[in-house]
GROMACS .gro file of N, CA and C in nm:
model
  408
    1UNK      N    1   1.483   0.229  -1.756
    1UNK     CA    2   1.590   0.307  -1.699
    1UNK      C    3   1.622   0.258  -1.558
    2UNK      N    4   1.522   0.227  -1.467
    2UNK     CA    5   1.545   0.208  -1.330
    2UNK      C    6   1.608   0.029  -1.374
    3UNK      N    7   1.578  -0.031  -1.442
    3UNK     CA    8   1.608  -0.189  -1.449
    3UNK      C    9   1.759  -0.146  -1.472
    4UNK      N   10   1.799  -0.115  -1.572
    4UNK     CA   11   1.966  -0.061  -1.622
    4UNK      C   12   2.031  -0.027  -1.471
    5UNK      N   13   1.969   0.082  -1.408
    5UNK     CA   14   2.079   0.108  -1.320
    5UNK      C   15   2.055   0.035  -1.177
    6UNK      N   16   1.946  -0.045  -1.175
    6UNK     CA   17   1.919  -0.185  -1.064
    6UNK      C   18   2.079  -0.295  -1.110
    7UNK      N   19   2.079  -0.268  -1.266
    7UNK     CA   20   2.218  -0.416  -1.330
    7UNK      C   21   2.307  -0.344  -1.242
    8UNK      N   22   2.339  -0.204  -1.258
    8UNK     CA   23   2.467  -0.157  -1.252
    8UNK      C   24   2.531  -0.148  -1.108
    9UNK      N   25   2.479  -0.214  -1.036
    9UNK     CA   26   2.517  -0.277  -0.853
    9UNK      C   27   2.504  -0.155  -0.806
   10UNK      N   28   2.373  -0.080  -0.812
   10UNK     CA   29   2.308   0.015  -0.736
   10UNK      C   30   2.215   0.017  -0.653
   11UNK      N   31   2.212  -0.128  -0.627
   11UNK     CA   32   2.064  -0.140  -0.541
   11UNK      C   33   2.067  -0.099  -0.393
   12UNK      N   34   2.207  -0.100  -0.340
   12UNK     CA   35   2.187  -0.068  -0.191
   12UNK      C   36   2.133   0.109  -0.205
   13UNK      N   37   2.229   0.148  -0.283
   13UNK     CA   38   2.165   0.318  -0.326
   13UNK      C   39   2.015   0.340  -0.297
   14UNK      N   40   1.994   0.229  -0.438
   14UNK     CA   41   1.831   0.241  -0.461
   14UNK      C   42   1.742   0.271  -0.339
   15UNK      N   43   1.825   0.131  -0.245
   15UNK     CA   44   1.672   0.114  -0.115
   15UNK      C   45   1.773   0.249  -0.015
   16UNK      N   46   1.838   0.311  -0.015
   16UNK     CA   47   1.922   0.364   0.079
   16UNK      C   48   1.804   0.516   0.043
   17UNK      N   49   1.865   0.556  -0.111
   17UNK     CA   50   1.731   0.657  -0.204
   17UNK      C   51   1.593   0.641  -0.128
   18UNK      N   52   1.532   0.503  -0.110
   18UNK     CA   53   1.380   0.499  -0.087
   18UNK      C   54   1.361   0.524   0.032
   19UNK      N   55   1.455   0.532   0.116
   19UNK     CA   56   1.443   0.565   0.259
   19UNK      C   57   1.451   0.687   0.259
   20UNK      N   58   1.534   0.756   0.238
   20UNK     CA   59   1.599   0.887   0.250
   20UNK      C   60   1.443   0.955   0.124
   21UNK      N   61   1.421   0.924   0.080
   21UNK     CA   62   1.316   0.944  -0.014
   21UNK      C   63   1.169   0.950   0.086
   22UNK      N   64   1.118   0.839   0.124
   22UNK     CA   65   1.043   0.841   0.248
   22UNK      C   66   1.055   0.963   0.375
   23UNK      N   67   1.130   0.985   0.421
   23UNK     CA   68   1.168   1.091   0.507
   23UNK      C   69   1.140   1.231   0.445
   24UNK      N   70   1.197   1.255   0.315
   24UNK     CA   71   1.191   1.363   0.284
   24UNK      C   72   1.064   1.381   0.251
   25UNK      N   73   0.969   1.253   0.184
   25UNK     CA   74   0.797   1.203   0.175
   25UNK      C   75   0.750   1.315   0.306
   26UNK      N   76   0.747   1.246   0.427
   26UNK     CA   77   0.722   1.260   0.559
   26UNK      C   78   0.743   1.448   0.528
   27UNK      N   79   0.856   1.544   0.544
   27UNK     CA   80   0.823   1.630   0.555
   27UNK      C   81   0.790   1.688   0.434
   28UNK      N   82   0.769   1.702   0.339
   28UNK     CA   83   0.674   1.746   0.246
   28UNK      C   84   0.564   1.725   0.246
   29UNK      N   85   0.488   1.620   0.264
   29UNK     CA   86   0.356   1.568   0.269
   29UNK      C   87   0.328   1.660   0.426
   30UNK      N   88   0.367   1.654   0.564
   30UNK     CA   89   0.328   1.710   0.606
   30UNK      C   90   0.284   1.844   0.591
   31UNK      N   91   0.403   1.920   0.542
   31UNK     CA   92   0.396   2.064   0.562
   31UNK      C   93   0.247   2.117   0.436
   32UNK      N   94   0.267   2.012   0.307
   32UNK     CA   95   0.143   2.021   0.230
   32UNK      C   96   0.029   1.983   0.287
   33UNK      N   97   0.018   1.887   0.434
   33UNK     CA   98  -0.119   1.921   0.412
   33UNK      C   99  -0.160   1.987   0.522
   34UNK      N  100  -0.082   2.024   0.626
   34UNK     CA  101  -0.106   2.130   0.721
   34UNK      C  102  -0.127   2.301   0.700
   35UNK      N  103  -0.050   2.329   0.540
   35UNK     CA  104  -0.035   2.456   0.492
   35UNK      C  105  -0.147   2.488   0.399
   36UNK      N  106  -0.190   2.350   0.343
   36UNK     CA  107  -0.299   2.356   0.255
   36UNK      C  108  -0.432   2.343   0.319
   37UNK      N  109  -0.440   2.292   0.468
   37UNK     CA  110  -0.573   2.321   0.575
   37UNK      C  111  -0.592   2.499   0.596
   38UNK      N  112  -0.477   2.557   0.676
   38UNK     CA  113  -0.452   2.680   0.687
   38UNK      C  114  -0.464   2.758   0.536
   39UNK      N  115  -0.399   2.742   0.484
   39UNK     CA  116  -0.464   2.852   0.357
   39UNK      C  117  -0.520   2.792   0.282
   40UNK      N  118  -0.581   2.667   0.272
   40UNK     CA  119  -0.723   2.584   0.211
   40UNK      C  120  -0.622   2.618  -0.001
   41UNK      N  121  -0.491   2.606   0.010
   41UNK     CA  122  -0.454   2.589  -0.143
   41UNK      C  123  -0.346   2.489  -0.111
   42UNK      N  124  -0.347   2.384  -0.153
   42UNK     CA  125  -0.320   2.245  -0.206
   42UNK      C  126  -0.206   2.307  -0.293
   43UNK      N  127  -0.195   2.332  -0.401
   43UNK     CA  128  -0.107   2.353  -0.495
   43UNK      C  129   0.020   2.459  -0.426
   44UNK      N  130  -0.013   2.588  -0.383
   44UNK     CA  131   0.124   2.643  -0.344
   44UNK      C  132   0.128   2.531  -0.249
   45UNK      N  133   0.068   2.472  -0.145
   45UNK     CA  134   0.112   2.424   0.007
   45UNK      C  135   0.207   2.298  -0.065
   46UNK      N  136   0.186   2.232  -0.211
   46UNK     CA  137   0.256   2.122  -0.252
   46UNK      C  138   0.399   2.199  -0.297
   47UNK      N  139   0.388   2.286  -0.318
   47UNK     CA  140   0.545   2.321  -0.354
   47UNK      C  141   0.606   2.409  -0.279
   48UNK      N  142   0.579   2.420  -0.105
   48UNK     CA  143   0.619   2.422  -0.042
   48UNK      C  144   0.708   2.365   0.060
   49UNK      N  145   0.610   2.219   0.043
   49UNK     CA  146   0.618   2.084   0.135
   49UNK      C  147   0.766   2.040   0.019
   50UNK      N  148   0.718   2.005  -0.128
   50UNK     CA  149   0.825   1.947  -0.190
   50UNK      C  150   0.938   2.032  -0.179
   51UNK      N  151   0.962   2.117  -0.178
   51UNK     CA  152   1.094   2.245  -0.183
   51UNK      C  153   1.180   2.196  -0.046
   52UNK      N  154   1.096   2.176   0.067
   52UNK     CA  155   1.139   2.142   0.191
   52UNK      C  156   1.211   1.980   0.207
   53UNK      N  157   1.145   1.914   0.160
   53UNK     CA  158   1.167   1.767   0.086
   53UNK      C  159   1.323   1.770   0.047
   54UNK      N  160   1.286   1.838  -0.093
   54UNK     CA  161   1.429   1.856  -0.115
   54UNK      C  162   1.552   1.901  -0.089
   55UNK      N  163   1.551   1.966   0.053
   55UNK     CA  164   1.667   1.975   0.121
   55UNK      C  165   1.683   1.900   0.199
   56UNK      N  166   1.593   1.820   0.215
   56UNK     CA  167   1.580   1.726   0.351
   56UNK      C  168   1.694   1.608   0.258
   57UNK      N  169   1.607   1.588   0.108
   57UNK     CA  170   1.683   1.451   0.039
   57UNK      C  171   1.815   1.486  -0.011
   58UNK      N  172   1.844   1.643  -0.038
   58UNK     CA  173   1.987   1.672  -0.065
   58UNK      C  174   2.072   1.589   0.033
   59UNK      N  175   2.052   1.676   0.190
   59UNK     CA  176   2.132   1.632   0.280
   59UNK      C  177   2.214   1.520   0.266
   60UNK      N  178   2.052   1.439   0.297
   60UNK     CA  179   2.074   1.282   0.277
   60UNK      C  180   2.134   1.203   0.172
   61UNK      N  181   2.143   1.255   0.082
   61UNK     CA  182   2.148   1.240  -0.056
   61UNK      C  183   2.320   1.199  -0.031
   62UNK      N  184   2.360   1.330  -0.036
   62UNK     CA  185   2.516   1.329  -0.024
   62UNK      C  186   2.564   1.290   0.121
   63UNK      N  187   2.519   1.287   0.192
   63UNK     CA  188   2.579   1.227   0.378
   63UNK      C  189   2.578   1.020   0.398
   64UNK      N  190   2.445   1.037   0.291
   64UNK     CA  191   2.428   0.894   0.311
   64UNK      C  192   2.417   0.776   0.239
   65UNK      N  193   2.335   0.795   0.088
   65UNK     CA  194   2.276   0.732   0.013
   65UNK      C  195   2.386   0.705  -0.096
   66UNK      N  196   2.451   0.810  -0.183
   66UNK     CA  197   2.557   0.798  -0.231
   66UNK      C  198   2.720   0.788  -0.246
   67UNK      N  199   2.770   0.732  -0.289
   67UNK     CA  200   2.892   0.665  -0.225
   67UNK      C  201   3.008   0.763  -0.353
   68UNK      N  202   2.994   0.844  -0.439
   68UNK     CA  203   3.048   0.861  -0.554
   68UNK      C  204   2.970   0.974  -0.565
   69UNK      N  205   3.051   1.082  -0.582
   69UNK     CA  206   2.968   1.216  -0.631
   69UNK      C  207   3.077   1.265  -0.772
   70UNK      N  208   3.007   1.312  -0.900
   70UNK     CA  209   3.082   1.334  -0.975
   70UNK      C  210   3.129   1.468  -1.026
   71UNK      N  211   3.050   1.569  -0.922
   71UNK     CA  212   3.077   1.710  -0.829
   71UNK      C  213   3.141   1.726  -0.751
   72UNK      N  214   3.228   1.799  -0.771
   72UNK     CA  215   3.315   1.815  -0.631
   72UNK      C  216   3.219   1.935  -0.574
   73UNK      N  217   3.217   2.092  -0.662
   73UNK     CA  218   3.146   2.195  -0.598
   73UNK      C  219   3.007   2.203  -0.550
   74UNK      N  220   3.001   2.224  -0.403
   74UNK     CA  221   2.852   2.220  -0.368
   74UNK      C  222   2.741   2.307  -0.468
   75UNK      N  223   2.808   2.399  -0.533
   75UNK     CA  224   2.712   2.477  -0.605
   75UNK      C  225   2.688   2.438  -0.706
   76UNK      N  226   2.802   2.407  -0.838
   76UNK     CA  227   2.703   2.303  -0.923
   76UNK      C  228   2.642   2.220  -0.892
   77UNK      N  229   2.687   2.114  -0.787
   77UNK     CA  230   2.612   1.979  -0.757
   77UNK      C  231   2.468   2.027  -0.693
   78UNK      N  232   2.447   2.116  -0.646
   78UNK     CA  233   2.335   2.125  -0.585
   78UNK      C  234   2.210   2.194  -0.697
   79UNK      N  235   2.280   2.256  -0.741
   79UNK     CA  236   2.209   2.322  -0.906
   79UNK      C  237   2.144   2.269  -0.968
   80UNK      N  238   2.215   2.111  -0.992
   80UNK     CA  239   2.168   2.018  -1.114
   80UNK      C  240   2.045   1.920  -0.997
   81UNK      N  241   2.097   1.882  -0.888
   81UNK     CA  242   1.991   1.849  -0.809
   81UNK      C  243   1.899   1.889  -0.771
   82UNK      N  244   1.856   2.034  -0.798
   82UNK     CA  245   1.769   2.132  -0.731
   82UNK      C  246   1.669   2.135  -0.888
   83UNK      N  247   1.768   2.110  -0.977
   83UNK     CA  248   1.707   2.182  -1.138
   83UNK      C  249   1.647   2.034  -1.164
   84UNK      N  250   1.704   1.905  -1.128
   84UNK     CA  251   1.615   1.803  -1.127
   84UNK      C  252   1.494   1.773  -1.011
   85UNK      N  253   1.512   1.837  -0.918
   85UNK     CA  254   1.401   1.859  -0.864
   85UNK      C  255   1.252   1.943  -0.874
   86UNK      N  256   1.358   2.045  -0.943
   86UNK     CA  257   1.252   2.150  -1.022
   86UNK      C  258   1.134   2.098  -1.128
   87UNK      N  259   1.231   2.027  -1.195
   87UNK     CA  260   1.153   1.920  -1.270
   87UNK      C  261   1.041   1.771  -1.224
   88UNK      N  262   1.096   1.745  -1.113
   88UNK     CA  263   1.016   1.676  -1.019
   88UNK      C  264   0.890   1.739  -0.971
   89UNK      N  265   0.888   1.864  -0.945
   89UNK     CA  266   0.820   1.984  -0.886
   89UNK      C  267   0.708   1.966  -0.982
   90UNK      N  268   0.755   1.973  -1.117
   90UNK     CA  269   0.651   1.971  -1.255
   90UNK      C  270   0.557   1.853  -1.254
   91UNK      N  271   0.632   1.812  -1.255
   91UNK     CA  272   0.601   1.628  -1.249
   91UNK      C  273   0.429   1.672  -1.084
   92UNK      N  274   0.507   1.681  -0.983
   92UNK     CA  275   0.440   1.681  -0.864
   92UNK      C  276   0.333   1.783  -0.914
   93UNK      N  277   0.346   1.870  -0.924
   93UNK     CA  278   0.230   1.972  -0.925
   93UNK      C  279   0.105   1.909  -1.014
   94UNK      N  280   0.165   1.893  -1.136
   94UNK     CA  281   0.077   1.781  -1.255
   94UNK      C  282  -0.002   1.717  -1.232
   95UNK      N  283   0.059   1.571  -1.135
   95UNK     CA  284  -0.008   1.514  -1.083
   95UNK      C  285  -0.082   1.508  -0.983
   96UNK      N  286  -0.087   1.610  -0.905
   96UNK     CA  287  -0.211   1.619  -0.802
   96UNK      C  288  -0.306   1.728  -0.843
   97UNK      N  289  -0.239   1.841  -0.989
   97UNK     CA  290  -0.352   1.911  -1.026
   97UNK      C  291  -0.430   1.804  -1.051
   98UNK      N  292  -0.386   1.714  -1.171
   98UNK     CA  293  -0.492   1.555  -1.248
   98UNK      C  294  -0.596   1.544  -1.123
   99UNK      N  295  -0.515   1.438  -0.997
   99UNK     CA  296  -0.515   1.370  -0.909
   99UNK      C  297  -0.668   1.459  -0.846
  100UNK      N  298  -0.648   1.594  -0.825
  100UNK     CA  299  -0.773   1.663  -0.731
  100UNK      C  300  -0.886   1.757  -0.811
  101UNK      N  301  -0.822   1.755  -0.939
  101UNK     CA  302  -0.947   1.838  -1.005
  101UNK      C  303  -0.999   1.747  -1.121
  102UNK      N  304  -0.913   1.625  -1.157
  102UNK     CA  305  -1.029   1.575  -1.282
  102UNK      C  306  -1.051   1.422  -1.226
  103UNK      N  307  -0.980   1.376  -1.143
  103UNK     CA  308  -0.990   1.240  -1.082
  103UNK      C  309  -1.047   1.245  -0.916
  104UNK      N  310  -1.073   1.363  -0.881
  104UNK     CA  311  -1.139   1.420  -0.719
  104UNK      C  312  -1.108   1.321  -0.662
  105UNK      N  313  -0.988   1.308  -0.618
  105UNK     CA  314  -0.890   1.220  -0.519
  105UNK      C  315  -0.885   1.299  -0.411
  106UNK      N  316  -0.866   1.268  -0.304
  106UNK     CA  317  -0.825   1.356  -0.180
  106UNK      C  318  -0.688   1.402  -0.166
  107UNK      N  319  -0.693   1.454  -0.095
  107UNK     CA  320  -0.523   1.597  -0.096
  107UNK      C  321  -0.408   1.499  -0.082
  108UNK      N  322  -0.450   1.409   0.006
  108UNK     CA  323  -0.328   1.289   0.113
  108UNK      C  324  -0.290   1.171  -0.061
  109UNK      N  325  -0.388   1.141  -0.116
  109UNK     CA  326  -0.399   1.069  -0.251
  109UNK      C  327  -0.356   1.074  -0.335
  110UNK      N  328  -0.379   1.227  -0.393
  110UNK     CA  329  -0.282   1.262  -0.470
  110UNK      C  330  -0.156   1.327  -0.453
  111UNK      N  331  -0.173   1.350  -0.365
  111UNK     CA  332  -0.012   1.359  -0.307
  111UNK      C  333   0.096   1.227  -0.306
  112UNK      N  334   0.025   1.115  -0.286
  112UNK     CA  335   0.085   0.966  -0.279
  112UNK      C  336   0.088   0.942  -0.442
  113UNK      N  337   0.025   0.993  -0.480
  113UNK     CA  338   0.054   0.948  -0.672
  113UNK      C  339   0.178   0.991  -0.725
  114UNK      N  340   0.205   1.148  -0.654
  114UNK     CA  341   0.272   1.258  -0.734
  114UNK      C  342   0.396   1.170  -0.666
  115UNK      N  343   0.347   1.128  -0.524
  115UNK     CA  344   0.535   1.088  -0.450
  115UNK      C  345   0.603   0.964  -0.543
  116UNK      N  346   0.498   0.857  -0.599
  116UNK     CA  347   0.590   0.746  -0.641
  116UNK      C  348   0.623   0.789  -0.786
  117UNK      N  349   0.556   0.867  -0.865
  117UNK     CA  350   0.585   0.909  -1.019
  117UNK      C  351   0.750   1.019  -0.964
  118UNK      N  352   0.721   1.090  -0.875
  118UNK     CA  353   0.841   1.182  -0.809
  118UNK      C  354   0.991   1.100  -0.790
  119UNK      N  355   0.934   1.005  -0.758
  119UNK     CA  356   1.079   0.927  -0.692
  119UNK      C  357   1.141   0.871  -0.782
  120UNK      N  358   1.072   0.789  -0.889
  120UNK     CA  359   1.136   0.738  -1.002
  120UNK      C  360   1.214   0.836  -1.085
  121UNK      N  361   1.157   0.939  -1.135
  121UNK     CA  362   1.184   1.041  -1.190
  121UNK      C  363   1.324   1.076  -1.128
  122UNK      N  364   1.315   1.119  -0.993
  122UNK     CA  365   1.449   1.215  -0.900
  122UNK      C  366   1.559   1.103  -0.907
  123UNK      N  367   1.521   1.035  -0.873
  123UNK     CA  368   1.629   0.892  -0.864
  123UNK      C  369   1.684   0.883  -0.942
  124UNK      N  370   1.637   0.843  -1.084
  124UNK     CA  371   1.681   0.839  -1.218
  124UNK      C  372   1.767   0.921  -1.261
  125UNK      N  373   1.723   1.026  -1.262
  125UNK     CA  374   1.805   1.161  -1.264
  125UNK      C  375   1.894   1.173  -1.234
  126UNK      N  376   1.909   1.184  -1.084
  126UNK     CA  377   1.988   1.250  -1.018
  126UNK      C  378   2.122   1.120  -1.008
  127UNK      N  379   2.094   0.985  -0.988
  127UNK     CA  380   2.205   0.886  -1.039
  127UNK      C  381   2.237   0.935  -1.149
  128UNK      N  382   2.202   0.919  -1.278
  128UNK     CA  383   2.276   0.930  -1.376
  128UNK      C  384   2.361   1.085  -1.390
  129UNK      N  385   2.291   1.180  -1.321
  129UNK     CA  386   2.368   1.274  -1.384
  129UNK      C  387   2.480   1.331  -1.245
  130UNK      N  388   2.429   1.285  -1.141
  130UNK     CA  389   2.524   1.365  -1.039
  130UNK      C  390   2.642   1.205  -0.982
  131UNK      N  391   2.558   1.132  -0.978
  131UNK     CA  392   2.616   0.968  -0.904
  131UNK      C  393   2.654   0.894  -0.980
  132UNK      N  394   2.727   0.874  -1.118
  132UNK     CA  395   2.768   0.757  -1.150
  132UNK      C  396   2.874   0.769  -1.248
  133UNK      N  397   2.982   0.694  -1.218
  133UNK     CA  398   3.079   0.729  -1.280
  133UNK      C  399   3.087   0.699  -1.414
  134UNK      N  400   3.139   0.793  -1.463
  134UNK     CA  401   3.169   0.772  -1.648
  134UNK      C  402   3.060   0.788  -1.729
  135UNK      N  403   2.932   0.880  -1.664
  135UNK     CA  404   2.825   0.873  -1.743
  135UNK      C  405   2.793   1.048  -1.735
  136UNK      N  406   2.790   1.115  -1.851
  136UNK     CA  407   2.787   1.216  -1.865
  136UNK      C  408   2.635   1.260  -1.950
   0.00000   0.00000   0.00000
C-alpha cells in the first residue's frame, strides 16, 4: 500500500507526513510518559499522549503536509481523521499492551513500536481516504 502511493508522486507528502508525524511523536510520547510516571498507568497515559498527537497532526495535516483535501467540511473531514485515528489508537494501545506485558520492553520502547506500526497505518489511511483525488 505505502509502495502504490510512494508511485503516485506523493513522496514530498510522505516525508512532509513523517515530520509532522514526528512532532506530533514528540507530544504524545511526552505527555505518555510524564502522565504514566505520575499515575504509574502506561495505557490510559498512552491514549492520552496519542489523542493530543492527533490534534497536533490534524493541524499539520491540513496547514501543511497536504496539498488536496477531498473535504471541504471541517466536520466530516475531521471525523474520518479522528475515526482513523481511533483506529490507530487500537493499533497503539495493542502494541505496547504486547510491547510491556508479554515482551517486558520499557514504556519509551514500546511506545517507539506502537509509533512506527501507527504511522504507516494513519498515513495510509488518511491519504487514501481524506487526500487523494478520485479515490473513494
Amino acid at each position: 500500500m505505502i509502495a502504490k502511493l510512494l508511485e503516485n508522486n506523493c513522496s514530498k507528502e510522505f516525508i512532509k507526513y513523517f515530520i509532522t508525524s514526528l512532532i506530533s511523536l514528540f507530544v504524545d510520547t511526552a505527555i505518555y510518559l510524564i502522565l504514566g510516571k505520575i499515575f504509574n498507568n502506561y495505557l490510559v497515559s498512552a491514549a492520552v499522549g496519542y489523542l493530543a498527537g492527533l490534534l497536533v497532526n490534524y493541524y499539520l495535516s491540513i496547514k501543511w503536509v497536504f496539498s488536496y483535501r477531498k473535504i471541504a467540511k471541517f466536520v466530516y473531514e475531521f471525523s474520518i481523521f479522528a475515526l482513523v485515528g481511533f483506529f490507530g489508537l487500537l493499533l497503539n494501545e495493542a502494541v505496547i499492551y504486547v510491547g510491556l506485558y508479554i515482551f517486558y520492553l520499557l514504556p519509551f520502547w514500546a511506545k517507539m513500536v506502537s509509533a512506527c506500526l501507527s504511522f504507516l497505518f494513519n498515513f495510509s489511511a488518511r491519504k487514501l481516504l481524506l487526500y487523494t483525488k478520485g479515490v473513494s
